[in-house]
Amino acid sequence: MRAITYSRFGGAGVLELTDQPDPRPGADVVVVRVRAASVNPVDWKVRQGYLDSLFDTQFPVVPGWDVAGVVEQVGLDTPEYEVGDEVYGYVRKDWVHGGTFAELVAAPVRTLARKPASLTFEEAAAVPLAGLTAYQSILRSGVREGQTVLVHAAAGGVGSFAVQIARSLGARVIGTASEANHDFLRGLGAEPVTYGDGLADRVRALAPDGVDVALDYAGGDAVATSAALLAPGGTVTSITDATARTEHGGHYVWVRPSSTDLEALGALIDAGKVAVEVGQVFDLADAADAHRASETGHGRGKIVVRV
C-alpha cells in the first residue's frame, strides 16, 4: 500500500510517500480502506517528538489518527462490522506506528463507528479527534439544560464542536474568539466575546452571576481566568492545563477512542444539530504541506487529506 511515513522525528520534511506492507486484521480489528484522514495539532507534535515520553514509537511511523473509509477485511471476532461498511474513527493505538495517512489502516473495533450518513468521507474524517474531545469534555463536566457554559477558543476545531454540542443539550454558550469569528459563533448559537485583556470583565457583563461550566481549549491563562468566573458549584475543564483538576477541583481531559461516543456524535450530526466544517483538502502525496498548514495556522475548518 501507499503510505506517508517518517523514520525519524523532525519537521514536515521528514514525511515521505512510501510503499508499506498491507496491514492484517487481528481478532478484534478490521482493515479499513482509507478514503480520507485529517490533520490535528497532535499529529505534528508527535512527529516532532514532543510526546515521545507518552508513547512508544516504532519507525517507520505512518502518522494520523482520524479516518473515514470502508471496511475491507474483518478479524476473527468483529461482529460489529462487515466488508463494505462505511466507518469513521479515532484510531489511536497503544503505540505510534500504523496510522491513517495510508491506503489501508488496521483499526480496533473500539476505535470505530458507522460513518454519519449525512457526511462525505472528507467531512467525516474531520470529526473524530476534535469531536470526541469536545463531547467527552462536555460529558465529564456534566453540562445540562439551563446552564451557562464558557468555551475558550470557541471558533477552533474542538471549540466549534463544543459550542454545538452544549447548545444541543440546552445550555447557553458564551464563546471566546477573535472579532473576525464572531459572526461564525453567532451562527453556531453562541454569544461571542473577544479574548485578550479584559476578557473577564466582558464575560461578567454577559453572565453577572458567573458561568456554570468553563471549557478550556486554548491554554495560557484560560483556566485561572475561568476559575474566577465560576458561579458557586461551577466547574472548569481543560484539555491543556492539568491545574484545572489539581488546583481548581475540575477536570483535565485527554481524549479516548470510543465507539459509543462516536455513535452519539454521529446521531447529533445526522439530526442536524452539529455541523462539520472542512477548511482545506490535500492529496495524500501532499501530506507534508497539510502538516505545515496545521503548524502555521490555516484559518477555520479542519485540514483533510484525501486518499
PDB file of N, CA, C and O in Angstrom, residues 209-241:
ATOM      1  N   ASP A 209     -23.815  36.578  37.184  1.00  0.00           N
ATOM      2  CA  ASP A 209     -23.870  35.593  38.270  1.00  0.00           C
ATOM      3  C   ASP A 209     -22.847  34.483  38.103  1.00  0.00           C
ATOM      4  O   ASP A 209     -22.812  33.542  38.895  1.00  0.00           O
ATOM      5  N   GLY A 210     -22.019  34.595  37.082  1.00  0.00           N
ATOM      6  CA  GLY A 210     -20.985  33.595  36.840  1.00  0.00           C
ATOM      7  C   GLY A 210     -21.416  32.530  35.843  1.00  0.00           C
ATOM      8  O   GLY A 210     -22.584  32.463  35.438  1.00  0.00           O
ATOM      9  N   VAL A 211     -20.468  31.700  35.431  1.00  0.00           N
ATOM     10  CA  VAL A 211     -20.753  30.612  34.495  1.00  0.00           C
ATOM     11  C   VAL A 211     -20.730  29.287  35.246  1.00  0.00           C
ATOM     12  O   VAL A 211     -20.009  29.125  36.230  1.00  0.00           O
ATOM     13  N   ASP A 212     -21.536  28.352  34.789  1.00  0.00           N
ATOM     14  CA  ASP A 212     -21.631  27.057  35.456  1.00  0.00           C
ATOM     15  C   ASP A 212     -20.502  26.126  35.057  1.00  0.00           C
ATOM     16  O   ASP A 212     -20.030  25.321  35.877  1.00  0.00           O
ATOM     17  N   VAL A 213     -20.086  26.226  33.797  1.00  0.00           N
ATOM     18  CA  VAL A 213     -19.014  25.377  33.277  1.00  0.00           C
ATOM     19  C   VAL A 213     -18.121  26.223  32.383  1.00  0.00           C
ATOM     20  O   VAL A 213     -18.612  27.008  31.558  1.00  0.00           O
ATOM     21  N   ALA A 214     -16.819  26.084  32.559  1.00  0.00           N
ATOM     22  CA  ALA A 214     -15.856  26.712  31.657  1.00  0.00           C
ATOM     23  C   ALA A 214     -15.031  25.621  31.005  1.00  0.00           C
ATOM     24  O   ALA A 214     -14.505  24.732  31.685  1.00  0.00           O
ATOM     25  N   LEU A 215     -14.930  25.678  29.687  1.00  0.00           N
ATOM     26  CA  LEU A 215     -14.202  24.669  28.917  1.00  0.00           C
ATOM     27  C   LEU A 215     -13.003  25.331  28.260  1.00  0.00           C
ATOM     28  O   LEU A 215     -13.151  26.214  27.409  1.00  0.00           O
ATOM     29  N   ASP A 216     -11.809  24.896  28.653  1.00  0.00           N
ATOM     30  CA  ASP A 216     -10.570  25.492  28.145  1.00  0.00           C
ATOM     31  C   ASP A 216      -9.994  24.647  27.020  1.00  0.00           C
ATOM     32  O   ASP A 216      -9.492  23.552  27.250  1.00  0.00           O
ATOM     33  N   TYR A 217     -10.054  25.186  25.797  1.00  0.00           N
ATOM     34  CA  TYR A 217      -9.403  24.573  24.650  1.00  0.00           C
ATOM     35  C   TYR A 217      -8.295  25.478  24.110  1.00  0.00           C
ATOM     36  O   TYR A 217      -7.814  25.268  23.000  1.00  0.00           O
ATOM     37  N   ALA A 218      -7.900  26.467  24.907  1.00  0.00           N
ATOM     38  CA  ALA A 218      -6.955  27.480  24.439  1.00  0.00           C
ATOM     39  C   ALA A 218      -5.607  27.413  25.134  1.00  0.00           C
ATOM     40  O   ALA A 218      -4.578  27.723  24.532  1.00  0.00           O
ATOM     41  N   GLY A 219      -5.586  27.053  26.418  1.00  0.00           N
ATOM     42  CA  GLY A 219      -4.341  27.084  27.175  1.00  0.00           C
ATOM     43  C   GLY A 219      -4.051  28.477  27.707  1.00  0.00           C
ATOM     44  O   GLY A 219      -4.950  29.317  27.842  1.00  0.00           O
ATOM     45  N   GLY A 220      -2.785  28.753  28.004  1.00  0.00           N
ATOM     46  CA  GLY A 220      -2.418  30.051  28.567  1.00  0.00           C
ATOM     47  C   GLY A 220      -3.038  30.232  29.933  1.00  0.00           C
ATOM     48  O   GLY A 220      -2.999  29.333  30.785  1.00  0.00           O
ATOM     49  N   ASP A 221      -3.637  31.411  30.149  1.00  0.00           N
ATOM     50  CA  ASP A 221      -4.222  31.705  31.463  1.00  0.00           C
ATOM     51  C   ASP A 221      -5.724  31.430  31.496  1.00  0.00           C
ATOM     52  O   ASP A 221      -6.431  31.910  32.383  1.00  0.00           O
ATOM     53  N   ALA A 222      -6.233  30.633  30.551  1.00  0.00           N
ATOM     54  CA  ALA A 222      -7.673  30.397  30.468  1.00  0.00           C
ATOM     55  C   ALA A 222      -8.236  29.740  31.718  1.00  0.00           C
ATOM     56  O   ALA A 222      -9.331  30.088  32.172  1.00  0.00           O
ATOM     57  N   VAL A 223      -7.502  28.790  32.307  1.00  0.00           N
ATOM     58  CA  VAL A 223      -8.005  28.108  33.495  1.00  0.00           C
ATOM     59  C   VAL A 223      -8.099  29.074  34.673  1.00  0.00           C
ATOM     60  O   VAL A 223      -9.115  29.122  35.374  1.00  0.00           O
ATOM     61  N   ALA A 224      -7.055  29.845  34.892  1.00  0.00           N
ATOM     62  CA  ALA A 224      -7.072  30.798  36.007  1.00  0.00           C
ATOM     63  C   ALA A 224      -8.179  31.830  35.828  1.00  0.00           C
ATOM     64  O   ALA A 224      -8.894  32.177  36.781  1.00  0.00           O
ATOM     65  N   THR A 225      -8.328  32.340  34.613  1.00  0.00           N
ATOM     66  CA  THR A 225      -9.391  33.306  34.331  1.00  0.00           C
ATOM     67  C   THR A 225     -10.756  32.680  34.558  1.00  0.00           C
ATOM     68  O   THR A 225     -11.651  33.293  35.158  1.00  0.00           O
ATOM     69  N   SER A 226     -10.916  31.443  34.097  1.00  0.00           N
ATOM     70  CA  SER A 226     -12.197  30.755  34.235  1.00  0.00           C
ATOM     71  C   SER A 226     -12.565  30.528  35.684  1.00  0.00           C
ATOM     72  O   SER A 226     -13.726  30.677  36.081  1.00  0.00           O
ATOM     73  N   ALA A 227     -11.586  30.139  36.496  1.00  0.00           N
ATOM     74  CA  ALA A 227     -11.867  29.847  37.899  1.00  0.00           C
ATOM     75  C   ALA A 227     -12.467  31.050  38.608  1.00  0.00           C
ATOM     76  O   ALA A 227     -13.326  30.902  39.490  1.00  0.00           O
ATOM     77  N   ALA A 228     -12.026  32.243  38.201  1.00  0.00           N
ATOM     78  CA  ALA A 228     -12.538  33.464  38.812  1.00  0.00           C
ATOM     79  C   ALA A 228     -13.932  33.833  38.314  1.00  0.00           C
ATOM     80  O   ALA A 228     -14.586  34.710  38.894  1.00  0.00           O
ATOM     81  N   LEU A 229     -14.386  33.172  37.249  1.00  0.00           N
ATOM     82  CA  LEU A 229     -15.687  33.493  36.651  1.00  0.00           C
ATOM     83  C   LEU A 229     -16.765  32.473  36.996  1.00  0.00           C
ATOM     84  O   LEU A 229     -17.927  32.644  36.605  1.00  0.00           O
ATOM     85  N   LEU A 230     -16.406  31.418  37.734  1.00  0.00           N
ATOM     86  CA  LEU A 230     -17.360  30.360  38.008  1.00  0.00           C
ATOM     87  C   LEU A 230     -18.424  30.791  39.009  1.00  0.00           C
ATOM     88  O   LEU A 230     -18.135  31.465  40.008  1.00  0.00           O
ATOM     89  N   ALA A 231     -19.651  30.389  38.743  1.00  0.00           N
ATOM     90  CA  ALA A 231     -20.716  30.524  39.727  1.00  0.00           C
ATOM     91  C   ALA A 231     -20.478  29.525  40.851  1.00  0.00           C
ATOM     92  O   ALA A 231     -19.690  28.574  40.696  1.00  0.00           O
ATOM     93  N   PRO A 232     -21.103  29.691  42.016  1.00  0.00           N
ATOM     94  CA  PRO A 232     -20.950  28.703  43.085  1.00  0.00           C
ATOM     95  C   PRO A 232     -21.282  27.301  42.581  1.00  0.00           C
ATOM     96  O   PRO A 232     -22.307  27.085  41.935  1.00  0.00           O
ATOM     97  N   GLY A 233     -20.376  26.355  42.859  1.00  0.00           N
ATOM     98  CA  GLY A 233     -20.567  24.991  42.388  1.00  0.00           C
ATOM     99  C   GLY A 233     -20.168  24.768  40.948  1.00  0.00           C
ATOM    100  O   GLY A 233     -20.352  23.664  40.417  1.00  0.00           O
ATOM    101  N   GLY A 234     -19.600  25.791  40.311  1.00  0.00           N
ATOM    102  CA  GLY A 234     -19.218  25.685  38.911  1.00  0.00           C
ATOM    103  C   GLY A 234     -17.984  24.820  38.699  1.00  0.00           C
ATOM    104  O   GLY A 234     -17.240  24.517  39.630  1.00  0.00           O
ATOM    105  N   THR A 235     -17.753  24.439  37.442  1.00  0.00           N
ATOM    106  CA  THR A 235     -16.688  23.507  37.092  1.00  0.00           C
ATOM    107  C   THR A 235     -15.849  24.070  35.945  1.00  0.00           C
ATOM    108  O   THR A 235     -16.391  24.603  34.982  1.00  0.00           O
ATOM    109  N   VAL A 236     -14.532  23.923  36.059  1.00  0.00           N
ATOM    110  CA  VAL A 236     -13.637  24.256  34.955  1.00  0.00           C
ATOM    111  C   VAL A 236     -12.994  22.971  34.449  1.00  0.00           C
ATOM    112  O   VAL A 236     -12.546  22.133  35.230  1.00  0.00           O
ATOM    113  N   THR A 237     -12.980  22.812  33.138  1.00  0.00           N
ATOM    114  CA  THR A 237     -12.412  21.628  32.495  1.00  0.00           C
ATOM    115  C   THR A 237     -11.440  22.077  31.421  1.00  0.00           C
ATOM    116  O   THR A 237     -11.726  22.994  30.650  1.00  0.00           O
ATOM    117  N   SER A 238     -10.281  21.422  31.354  1.00  0.00           N
ATOM    118  CA  SER A 238      -9.264  21.805  30.379  1.00  0.00           C
ATOM    119  C   SER A 238      -8.704  20.580  29.665  1.00  0.00           C
ATOM    120  O   SER A 238      -8.623  19.495  30.243  1.00  0.00           O
ATOM    121  N   ILE A 239      -8.317  20.785  28.402  1.00  0.00           N
ATOM    122  CA  ILE A 239      -7.585  19.739  27.681  1.00  0.00           C
ATOM    123  C   ILE A 239      -6.107  20.100  27.575  1.00  0.00           C
ATOM    124  O   ILE A 239      -5.330  19.350  26.974  1.00  0.00           O
ATOM    125  N   THR A 240      -5.716  21.235  28.168  1.00  0.00           N
ATOM    126  CA  THR A 240      -4.333  21.710  28.035  1.00  0.00           C
ATOM    127  C   THR A 240      -3.635  21.940  29.359  1.00  0.00           C
ATOM    128  O   THR A 240      -2.407  21.976  29.408  1.00  0.00           O
ATOM    129  N   ASP A 241      -4.388  22.109  30.447  1.00  0.00           N
ATOM    130  CA  ASP A 241      -3.826  22.581  31.709  1.00  0.00           C
ATOM    131  C   ASP A 241      -4.336  21.719  32.865  1.00  0.00           C
ATOM    132  O   ASP A 241      -5.506  21.813  33.250  1.00  0.00           O
TER     133      ASP A 241
END
